[in-house]
PDB file of C-alpha atoms and ligand atoms in Angstrom:
ATOM      1  CA  MET L   1      -2.114 -28.685   9.246  1.00 85.00           C
ATOM      2  CA  ARG L   2      -0.276 -29.368  12.516  1.00 91.00           C
ATOM      3  CA  LYS L   3      -0.769 -32.802  14.021  1.00 96.00           C
ATOM      4  CA  ILE L   4      -1.410 -33.231  17.717  1.00 97.00           C
ATOM      5  CA  ILE L   5      -1.638 -36.018  20.286  1.00 98.00           C
ATOM      6  CA  VAL L   6      -5.012 -36.565  21.917  1.00 98.00           C
ATOM      7  CA  ALA L   7      -4.739 -38.395  25.257  1.00 98.00           C
ATOM      8  CA  ILE L   8      -7.966 -39.906  26.585  1.00 98.00           C
ATOM      9  CA  ASP L   9      -8.112 -41.399  30.071  1.00 98.00           C
ATOM     10  CA  GLY L  10     -10.924 -42.435  32.353  1.00 97.00           C
ATOM     11  CA  TRP L  11     -12.719 -45.152  34.282  1.00 96.00           C
ATOM     12  CA  SER L  12     -13.397 -48.623  32.892  1.00 92.00           C
ATOM     13  CA  SER L  13     -16.254 -48.927  30.398  1.00 92.00           C
ATOM     14  CA  CYS L  14     -16.889 -45.225  29.906  1.00 93.00           C
ATOM     15  CA  GLY L  15     -16.865 -45.634  26.150  1.00 90.00           C
ATOM     16  CA  LYS L  16     -13.368 -44.158  25.844  1.00 93.00           C
ATOM     17  CA  SER L  17     -12.284 -46.475  23.046  1.00 91.00           C
ATOM     18  CA  THR L  18     -15.408 -45.966  20.972  1.00 91.00           C
ATOM     19  CA  MET L  19     -15.078 -42.217  21.304  1.00 95.00           C
ATOM     20  CA  ALA L  20     -11.332 -42.283  20.607  1.00 96.00           C
ATOM     21  CA  ARG L  21     -11.854 -44.450  17.522  1.00 94.00           C
ATOM     22  CA  GLN L  22     -14.533 -42.124  16.140  1.00 95.00           C
ATOM     23  CA  LEU L  23     -12.461 -39.029  16.855  1.00 97.00           C
ATOM     24  CA  ALA L  24      -9.395 -40.552  15.178  1.00 96.00           C
ATOM     25  CA  SER L  25     -11.441 -41.412  12.129  1.00 94.00           C
ATOM     26  CA  LYS L  26     -12.833 -37.833  11.869  1.00 96.00           C
ATOM     27  CA  LEU L  27      -9.346 -36.349  12.202  1.00 97.00           C
ATOM     28  CA  ASN L  28      -7.749 -38.978   9.973  1.00 95.00           C
ATOM     29  CA  TYR L  29      -5.474 -39.901  12.902  1.00 96.00           C
ATOM     30  CA  LEU L  30      -4.240 -43.261  14.148  1.00 94.00           C
ATOM     31  CA  PHE L  31      -6.270 -44.716  17.017  1.00 95.00           C
ATOM     32  CA  ILE L  32      -4.398 -46.686  19.663  1.00 96.00           C
ATOM     33  CA  ASP L  33      -6.216 -48.573  22.417  1.00 96.00           C
ATOM     34  CA  SER L  34      -3.505 -48.868  25.072  1.00 97.00           C
ATOM     35  CA  GLY L  35      -5.754 -51.119  27.178  1.00 96.00           C
ATOM     36  CA  ALA L  36      -5.596 -53.661  24.346  1.00 98.00           C
ATOM     37  CA  MET L  37      -1.817 -53.826  24.901  1.00 98.00           C
ATOM     38  CA  TYR L  38      -2.258 -54.669  28.602  1.00 98.00           C
ATOM     39  CA  ARG L  39      -4.943 -57.195  27.677  1.00 98.00           C
ATOM     40  CA  ALA L  40      -2.704 -58.850  25.062  1.00 98.00           C
ATOM     41  CA  ILE L  41       0.140 -59.055  27.583  1.00 98.00           C
ATOM     42  CA  THR L  42      -2.311 -60.608  30.069  1.00 98.00           C
ATOM     43  CA  LEU L  43      -3.332 -63.154  27.441  1.00 98.00           C
ATOM     44  CA  PHE L  44       0.314 -64.094  26.836  1.00 98.00           C
ATOM     45  CA  PHE L  45       0.952 -64.385  30.591  1.00 98.00           C
ATOM     46  CA  SER L  46      -2.133 -66.573  31.063  1.00 98.00           C
ATOM     47  CA  ARG L  47      -1.331 -68.859  28.156  1.00 98.00           C
ATOM     48  CA  ASN L  48       2.241 -69.291  29.393  1.00 98.00           C
ATOM     49  CA  SER L  49       1.380 -69.470  33.113  1.00 97.00           C
ATOM     50  CA  ILE L  50       3.699 -66.584  33.982  1.00 98.00           C
ATOM     51  CA  ASP L  51       4.058 -65.989  37.701  1.00 96.00           C
ATOM     52  CA  LEU L  52       3.751 -62.244  38.337  1.00 96.00           C
ATOM     53  CA  GLU L  53       5.750 -62.585  41.541  1.00 95.00           C
ATOM     54  CA  ASN L  54       8.745 -63.935  39.627  1.00 97.00           C
ATOM     55  CA  MET L  55      10.412 -60.891  38.070  1.00 96.00           C
ATOM     56  CA  ASP L  56      12.824 -62.967  35.962  1.00 97.00           C
ATOM     57  CA  ASP L  57       9.883 -64.837  34.428  1.00 97.00           C
ATOM     58  CA  VAL L  58       8.062 -61.574  33.801  1.00 98.00           C
ATOM     59  CA  LYS L  59      11.071 -59.968  32.103  1.00 98.00           C
ATOM     60  CA  LYS L  60      11.718 -63.078  29.991  1.00 98.00           C
ATOM     61  CA  ALA L  61       8.057 -63.229  28.954  1.00 98.00           C
ATOM     62  CA  LEU L  62       8.045 -59.550  27.955  1.00 98.00           C
ATOM     63  CA  SER L  63      11.129 -60.100  25.790  1.00 98.00           C
ATOM     64  CA  GLN L  64       9.104 -62.694  23.850  1.00 98.00           C
ATOM     65  CA  ILE L  65       6.175 -60.392  23.185  1.00 98.00           C
ATOM     66  CA  ASN L  66       5.712 -58.436  19.992  1.00 98.00           C
ATOM     67  CA  LEU L  67       2.688 -56.154  19.794  1.00 98.00           C
ATOM     68  CA  GLU L  68       1.483 -54.543  16.583  1.00 96.00           C
ATOM     69  CA  PHE L  69      -1.628 -52.707  15.519  1.00 95.00           C
ATOM     70  CA  VAL L  70      -3.064 -53.539  12.107  1.00 94.00           C
ATOM     71  CA  PHE L  71      -5.822 -51.754  10.248  1.00 90.00           C
ATOM     72  CA  ASN L  72      -8.832 -53.931   9.377  1.00 92.00           C
ATOM     73  CA  ASN L  73     -10.213 -52.644   6.081  1.00 90.00           C
ATOM     74  CA  GLU L  74     -13.500 -54.488   6.534  1.00 91.00           C
ATOM     75  CA  ASN L  75     -14.599 -52.789   9.748  1.00 87.00           C
ATOM     76  CA  GLY L  76     -12.285 -49.756   9.797  1.00 84.00           C
ATOM     77  CA  ASN L  77     -10.837 -50.747  13.201  1.00 87.00           C
ATOM     78  CA  THR L  78      -7.257 -50.784  14.383  1.00 90.00           C
ATOM     79  CA  GLU L  79      -6.733 -54.279  15.810  1.00 95.00           C
ATOM     80  CA  ILE L  80      -4.010 -55.685  18.007  1.00 97.00           C
ATOM     81  CA  CYS L  81      -1.729 -58.573  17.076  1.00 98.00           C
ATOM     82  CA  LEU L  82       0.251 -60.536  19.638  1.00 98.00           C
ATOM     83  CA  ASN L  83       3.257 -62.175  17.957  1.00 98.00           C
ATOM     84  CA  GLN L  84       1.519 -61.911  14.567  1.00 98.00           C
ATOM     85  CA  GLU L  85      -1.778 -63.412  15.837  1.00 98.00           C
ATOM     86  CA  ASN L  86      -4.800 -61.118  15.719  1.00 98.00           C
ATOM     87  CA  VAL L  87      -6.130 -61.279  19.296  1.00 98.00           C
ATOM     88  CA  GLU L  88      -8.536 -58.338  19.124  1.00 97.00           C
ATOM     89  CA  ASN L  89     -11.553 -60.527  20.013  1.00 95.00           C
ATOM     90  CA  VAL L  90     -10.085 -62.956  22.498  1.00 97.00           C
ATOM     91  CA  ILE L  91      -8.659 -60.180  24.704  1.00 97.00           C
ATOM     92  CA  ARG L  92     -12.213 -58.874  25.289  1.00 94.00           C
ATOM     93  CA  ASN L  93     -13.201 -62.050  27.158  1.00 91.00           C
ATOM     94  CA  PHE L  94     -14.187 -61.815  30.793  1.00 89.00           C
ATOM     95  CA  ASP L  95     -11.286 -63.996  32.030  1.00 94.00           C
ATOM     96  CA  ILE L  96      -8.836 -61.439  30.629  1.00 96.00           C
ATOM     97  CA  ALA L  97     -10.818 -58.549  32.156  1.00 92.00           C
ATOM     98  CA  ALA L  98     -10.639 -60.341  35.498  1.00 93.00           C
ATOM     99  CA  ARG L  99      -6.806 -60.475  35.464  1.00 96.00           C
ATOM    100  CA  VAL L 100      -5.689 -57.455  33.470  1.00 96.00           C
ATOM    101  CA  SER L 101      -5.522 -54.871  36.273  1.00 94.00           C
ATOM    102  CA  GLU L 102      -3.240 -57.129  38.288  1.00 95.00           C
ATOM    103  CA  VAL L 103      -0.921 -57.613  35.301  1.00 97.00           C
ATOM    104  CA  ALA L 104      -1.071 -53.885  34.467  1.00 96.00           C
ATOM    105  CA  SER L 105       0.121 -52.966  37.949  1.00 95.00           C
ATOM    106  CA  ASN L 106       3.444 -54.790  37.434  1.00 97.00           C
ATOM    107  CA  SER L 107       6.314 -52.304  37.026  1.00 96.00           C
ATOM    108  CA  PHE L 108       8.079 -54.214  34.207  1.00 98.00           C
ATOM    109  CA  VAL L 109       4.839 -54.618  32.300  1.00 98.00           C
ATOM    110  CA  ARG L 110       4.159 -50.882  32.572  1.00 97.00           C
ATOM    111  CA  GLU L 111       7.676 -49.947  31.532  1.00 98.00           C
ATOM    112  CA  PHE L 112       7.365 -52.199  28.473  1.00 98.00           C
ATOM    113  CA  ALA L 113       3.905 -50.938  27.449  1.00 98.00           C
ATOM    114  CA  VAL L 114       4.696 -47.245  28.006  1.00 98.00           C
ATOM    115  CA  ALA L 115       7.877 -47.504  25.888  1.00 98.00           C
ATOM    116  CA  GLU L 116       5.860 -49.091  23.050  1.00 97.00           C
ATOM    117  CA  GLN L 117       3.192 -46.396  23.320  1.00 98.00           C
ATOM    118  CA  GLN L 118       5.742 -43.575  23.281  1.00 98.00           C
ATOM    119  CA  LYS L 119       7.371 -45.089  20.183  1.00 96.00           C
ATOM    120  CA  ILE L 120       4.024 -45.032  18.376  1.00 94.00           C
ATOM    121  CA  GLY L 121       3.397 -41.440  19.524  1.00 94.00           C
ATOM    122  CA  LYS L 122       6.552 -40.073  17.880  1.00 92.00           C
ATOM    123  CA  ARG L 123       4.672 -39.646  14.619  1.00 89.00           C
ATOM    124  CA  LYS L 124       1.962 -37.447  16.267  1.00 94.00           C
ATOM    125  CA  GLY L 125      -1.486 -37.509  14.683  1.00 97.00           C
ATOM    126  CA  ILE L 126      -2.728 -40.088  17.158  1.00 97.00           C
ATOM    127  CA  VAL L 127      -5.595 -40.551  19.561  1.00 97.00           C
ATOM    128  CA  MET L 128      -4.673 -42.908  22.401  1.00 98.00           C
ATOM    129  CA  ASP L 129      -6.940 -44.008  25.214  1.00 97.00           C
ATOM    130  CA  GLY L 130      -6.098 -45.642  28.527  1.00 97.00           C
ATOM    131  CA  ARG L 131      -5.517 -44.795  32.175  1.00 96.00           C
ATOM    132  CA  ASP L 132      -2.185 -42.946  32.254  1.00 97.00           C
ATOM    133  CA  ILE L 133      -1.893 -41.454  28.778  1.00 98.00           C
ATOM    134  CA  GLY L 134      -2.197 -37.798  29.803  1.00 98.00           C
ATOM    135  CA  THR L 135      -0.247 -38.235  33.043  1.00 97.00           C
ATOM    136  CA  THR L 136       2.630 -40.593  32.138  1.00 97.00           C
ATOM    137  CA  VAL L 137       2.766 -41.642  28.491  1.00 98.00           C
ATOM    138  CA  PHE L 138       2.252 -38.215  26.898  1.00 98.00           C
ATOM    139  CA  PRO L 139       2.417 -35.576  29.649  1.00 97.00           C
ATOM    140  CA  ASP L 140       2.858 -32.957  26.890  1.00 97.00           C
ATOM    141  CA  ALA L 141      -0.136 -34.062  24.800  1.00 98.00           C
ATOM    142  CA  GLU L 142      -1.823 -31.044  23.241  1.00 97.00           C
ATOM    143  CA  LEU L 143      -5.310 -32.277  24.200  1.00 98.00           C
ATOM    144  CA  LYS L 144      -6.114 -34.350  27.272  1.00 98.00           C
ATOM    145  CA  ILE L 145      -9.583 -35.607  28.046  1.00 98.00           C
ATOM    146  CA  PHE L 146     -10.704 -37.405  31.204  1.00 98.00           C
ATOM    147  CA  VAL L 147     -13.887 -39.400  30.710  1.00 97.00           C
ATOM    148  CA  THR L 148     -16.350 -40.395  33.388  1.00 97.00           C
ATOM    149  CA  ALA L 149     -19.922 -41.728  33.632  1.00 97.00           C
ATOM    150  CA  ASP L 150     -21.952 -43.010  36.544  1.00 96.00           C
ATOM    151  CA  ILE L 151     -21.339 -46.625  37.569  1.00 96.00           C
ATOM    152  CA  LYS L 152     -24.857 -47.907  36.761  1.00 96.00           C
ATOM    153  CA  THR L 153     -24.615 -46.562  33.222  1.00 96.00           C
ATOM    154  CA  ARG L 154     -21.183 -48.108  32.756  1.00 97.00           C
ATOM    155  CA  VAL L 155     -22.298 -51.496  34.100  1.00 97.00           C
ATOM    156  CA  ILE L 156     -25.262 -51.647  31.711  1.00 96.00           C
ATOM    157  CA  ARG L 157     -23.138 -50.626  28.726  1.00 93.00           C
ATOM    158  CA  ARG L 158     -20.515 -53.288  29.423  1.00 93.00           C
ATOM    159  CA  TYR L 159     -23.122 -55.958  30.318  1.00 96.00           C
ATOM    160  CA  LYS L 160     -24.810 -55.491  26.931  1.00 94.00           C
ATOM    161  CA  GLU L 161     -21.476 -56.162  25.208  1.00 90.00           C
ATOM    162  CA  LEU L 162     -20.433 -59.159  27.331  1.00 91.00           C
ATOM    163  CA  VAL L 163     -23.796 -60.944  27.432  1.00 95.00           C
ATOM    164  CA  LEU L 164     -23.634 -61.472  23.671  1.00 93.00           C
ATOM    165  CA  LYS L 165     -20.578 -63.694  24.143  1.00 89.00           C
ATOM    166  CA  ASN L 166     -21.452 -65.040  27.572  1.00 92.00           C
ATOM    167  CA  PRO L 167     -25.229 -65.319  28.187  1.00 95.00           C
ATOM    168  CA  GLU L 168     -24.607 -66.582  31.741  1.00 96.00           C
ATOM    169  CA  ILE L 169     -23.007 -63.355  32.905  1.00 95.00           C
ATOM    170  CA  THR L 170     -24.885 -61.247  35.477  1.00 97.00           C
ATOM    171  CA  LEU L 171     -25.077 -57.506  36.105  1.00 97.00           C
ATOM    172  CA  ASP L 172     -23.583 -58.082  39.565  1.00 97.00           C
ATOM    173  CA  GLU L 173     -20.517 -59.805  38.111  1.00 96.00           C
ATOM    174  CA  VAL L 174     -19.960 -56.989  35.641  1.00 96.00           C
ATOM    175  CA  GLN L 175     -20.380 -54.364  38.357  1.00 97.00           C
ATOM    176  CA  HIS L 176     -17.954 -56.213  40.630  1.00 96.00           C
ATOM    177  CA  ASN L 177     -15.359 -56.406  37.826  1.00 94.00           C
ATOM    178  CA  LEU L 178     -15.659 -52.702  36.971  1.00 95.00           C
ATOM    179  CA  GLU L 179     -15.459 -51.596  40.601  1.00 96.00           C
ATOM    180  CA  THR L 180     -12.492 -53.860  41.293  1.00 95.00           C
ATOM    181  CA  ARG L 181     -10.622 -52.634  38.210  1.00 93.00           C
ATOM    182  CA  ASP L 182     -11.413 -48.982  38.994  1.00 95.00           C
ATOM    183  CA  TYR L 183     -10.088 -49.502  42.503  1.00 95.00           C
ATOM    184  CA  MET L 184      -6.918 -51.304  41.388  1.00 92.00           C
ATOM    185  CA  ASP L 185      -6.256 -48.915  38.491  1.00 93.00           C
ATOM    186  CA  SER L 186      -6.588 -45.816  40.672  1.00 95.00           C
ATOM    187  CA  ASN L 187      -4.761 -47.178  43.721  1.00 96.00           C
ATOM    188  CA  ARG L 188      -1.749 -48.898  42.187  1.00 93.00           C
ATOM    189  CA  GLU L 189       1.705 -47.564  43.006  1.00 92.00           C
ATOM    190  CA  ILE L 190       2.885 -46.813  39.469  1.00 93.00           C
ATOM    191  CA  SER L 191       0.998 -44.239  37.385  1.00 93.00           C
ATOM    192  CA  PRO L 192      -2.422 -44.705  38.960  1.00 95.00           C
ATOM    193  CA  LEU L 193      -5.475 -43.536  37.073  1.00 95.00           C
ATOM    194  CA  ARG L 194      -6.129 -39.877  37.802  1.00 96.00           C
ATOM    195  CA  GLN L 195      -7.241 -36.809  35.921  1.00 97.00           C
ATOM    196  CA  ALA L 196      -4.238 -34.781  34.714  1.00 97.00           C
ATOM    197  CA  ASP L 197      -4.361 -31.185  35.973  1.00 97.00           C
ATOM    198  CA  ASP L 198      -4.740 -29.908  32.423  1.00 97.00           C
ATOM    199  CA  ALA L 199      -7.276 -32.524  31.233  1.00 98.00           C
ATOM    200  CA  LEU L 200     -10.787 -31.536  30.210  1.00 98.00           C
ATOM    201  CA  LEU L 201     -13.464 -33.490  32.086  1.00 97.00           C
ATOM    202  CA  LEU L 202     -16.138 -35.222  30.034  1.00 97.00           C
ATOM    203  CA  ASP L 203     -19.075 -36.845  31.853  1.00 97.00           C
ATOM    204  CA  ASN L 204     -20.972 -38.779  29.209  1.00 95.00           C
ATOM    205  CA  THR L 205     -23.698 -40.302  31.438  1.00 96.00           C
ATOM    206  CA  ASN L 206     -26.372 -38.316  29.658  1.00 95.00           C
ATOM    207  CA  LEU L 207     -24.730 -37.697  26.306  1.00 94.00           C
ATOM    208  CA  THR L 208     -25.527 -39.549  23.103  1.00 92.00           C
ATOM    209  CA  PRO L 209     -22.469 -40.844  21.203  1.00 91.00           C
ATOM    210  CA  THR L 210     -23.095 -38.134  18.581  1.00 94.00           C
ATOM    211  CA  GLU L 211     -23.230 -35.317  21.146  1.00 95.00           C
ATOM    212  CA  GLN L 212     -20.074 -36.623  22.760  1.00 95.00           C
ATOM    213  CA  LEU L 213     -18.236 -36.859  19.453  1.00 97.00           C
ATOM    214  CA  GLU L 214     -19.241 -33.309  18.485  1.00 97.00           C
ATOM    215  CA  MET L 215     -17.914 -32.021  21.793  1.00 97.00           C
ATOM    216  CA  VAL L 216     -14.503 -33.702  21.568  1.00 98.00           C
ATOM    217  CA  LEU L 217     -14.184 -32.887  17.885  1.00 98.00           C
ATOM    218  CA  SER L 218     -14.668 -29.209  18.659  1.00 98.00           C
ATOM    219  CA  TRP L 219     -12.002 -29.394  21.399  1.00 98.00           C
ATOM    220  CA  ALA L 220      -9.564 -31.134  19.041  1.00 98.00           C
ATOM    221  CA  THR L 221     -10.198 -28.722  16.177  1.00 97.00           C
ATOM    222  CA  ALA L 222      -9.595 -25.767  18.487  1.00 97.00           C
ATOM    223  CA  LYS L 223      -6.244 -27.239  19.573  1.00 96.00           C
ATOM    224  CA  ILE L 224      -5.199 -28.099  16.007  1.00 96.00           C
ATOM    225  CA  ASN L 225      -5.988 -24.584  14.797  1.00 94.00           C
ATOM    226  CA  GLY L 226      -4.862 -22.867  17.987  1.00 83.00           C
TER     227      GLY L 226
HETATM  228  O1   DC V 301      -9.309 -49.900  28.601  1.00 57.81           O
HETATM  229  P1   DC V 301      -9.407 -51.363  29.012  1.00 57.81           P
HETATM  230  O2   DC V 301     -10.564 -51.672  29.921  1.00 57.81           O
HETATM  231  O3   DC V 301      -9.334 -52.298  27.860  1.00 57.81           O
HETATM  232  O4   DC V 301      -8.075 -51.610  29.878  1.00 57.81           O
HETATM  233  C1   DC V 301      -7.812 -52.851  30.473  1.00 57.81           C
HETATM  234  C2   DC V 301      -6.973 -52.676  31.729  1.00 57.81           C
HETATM  235  O5   DC V 301      -5.659 -52.273  31.364  1.00 57.81           O
HETATM  236  C3   DC V 301      -7.469 -51.645  32.721  1.00 57.81           C
HETATM  237  O6   DC V 301      -8.278 -52.232  33.719  1.00 57.81           O
HETATM  238  C4   DC V 301      -6.220 -51.083  33.314  1.00 57.81           C
HETATM  239  C5   DC V 301      -5.152 -51.359  32.316  1.00 57.81           C
HETATM  240  N1   DC V 301      -4.676 -50.159  31.618  1.00 57.81           N
HETATM  241  C6   DC V 301      -3.692 -49.436  32.228  1.00 57.81           C
HETATM  242  O7   DC V 301      -3.303 -49.747  33.345  1.00 57.81           O
HETATM  243  N2   DC V 301      -3.141 -48.367  31.594  1.00 57.81           N
HETATM  244  C7   DC V 301      -3.576 -48.001  30.377  1.00 57.81           C
HETATM  245  N3   DC V 301      -3.016 -46.962  29.750  1.00 57.81           N
HETATM  246  C8   DC V 301      -4.615 -48.729  29.749  1.00 57.81           C
HETATM  247  C9   DC V 301      -5.166 -49.800  30.413  1.00 57.81           C
END
């Protein structure tokens, strides 16, 4: 059966990664969370106090970064390793979320991450989610999906996740972070978040995860058989 690339883009906290992971598992494809790469780079920059304004520092730091995805047999997830350290959990912290859009708008960071993503995509049979997958990373992807949901729904979904780790967090803080990231991600100079002309729009505000999965699975199956 022919293997395709599924590119999933959309606003922060729309459930893109969950949907992409489930779709990849149904299709027996590799799931790649490109946002995890930007988060891992942000973690490295924070730990090493890299000044984003200093391009030499940024380039040197990127040359010291090795990113790999490993499959966790226990939970069935693909997890990211930064220089051989599994950082899948630590990159989900709020301090990383607060800085990642700024780091992701740096041209050298984007060049580095996009090259890594394109390398992984050579094998086809992947589902990748992010902000510029259908527009920049894989403009020829066979299936492109742009995911959206209303802001209140997204804030509540993300709050429920974050409050487990950080009971002090408030709905207002989460909303502020999502709105700021949406603004920065869609207004940056290089490959801003936007719906590719040939992407299918998926608004999941009122869809259950099962309904959503059935919908995208039917789109993917049609492309694979088409
Ligand atoms: O999907 P996420 O929330 O984990 O992504 C974290 C940040 O990384 C997001 O705010 C913008 C950036 N990002 C990006 O610029 N391009 C991508 N392909 C994926 C993520």
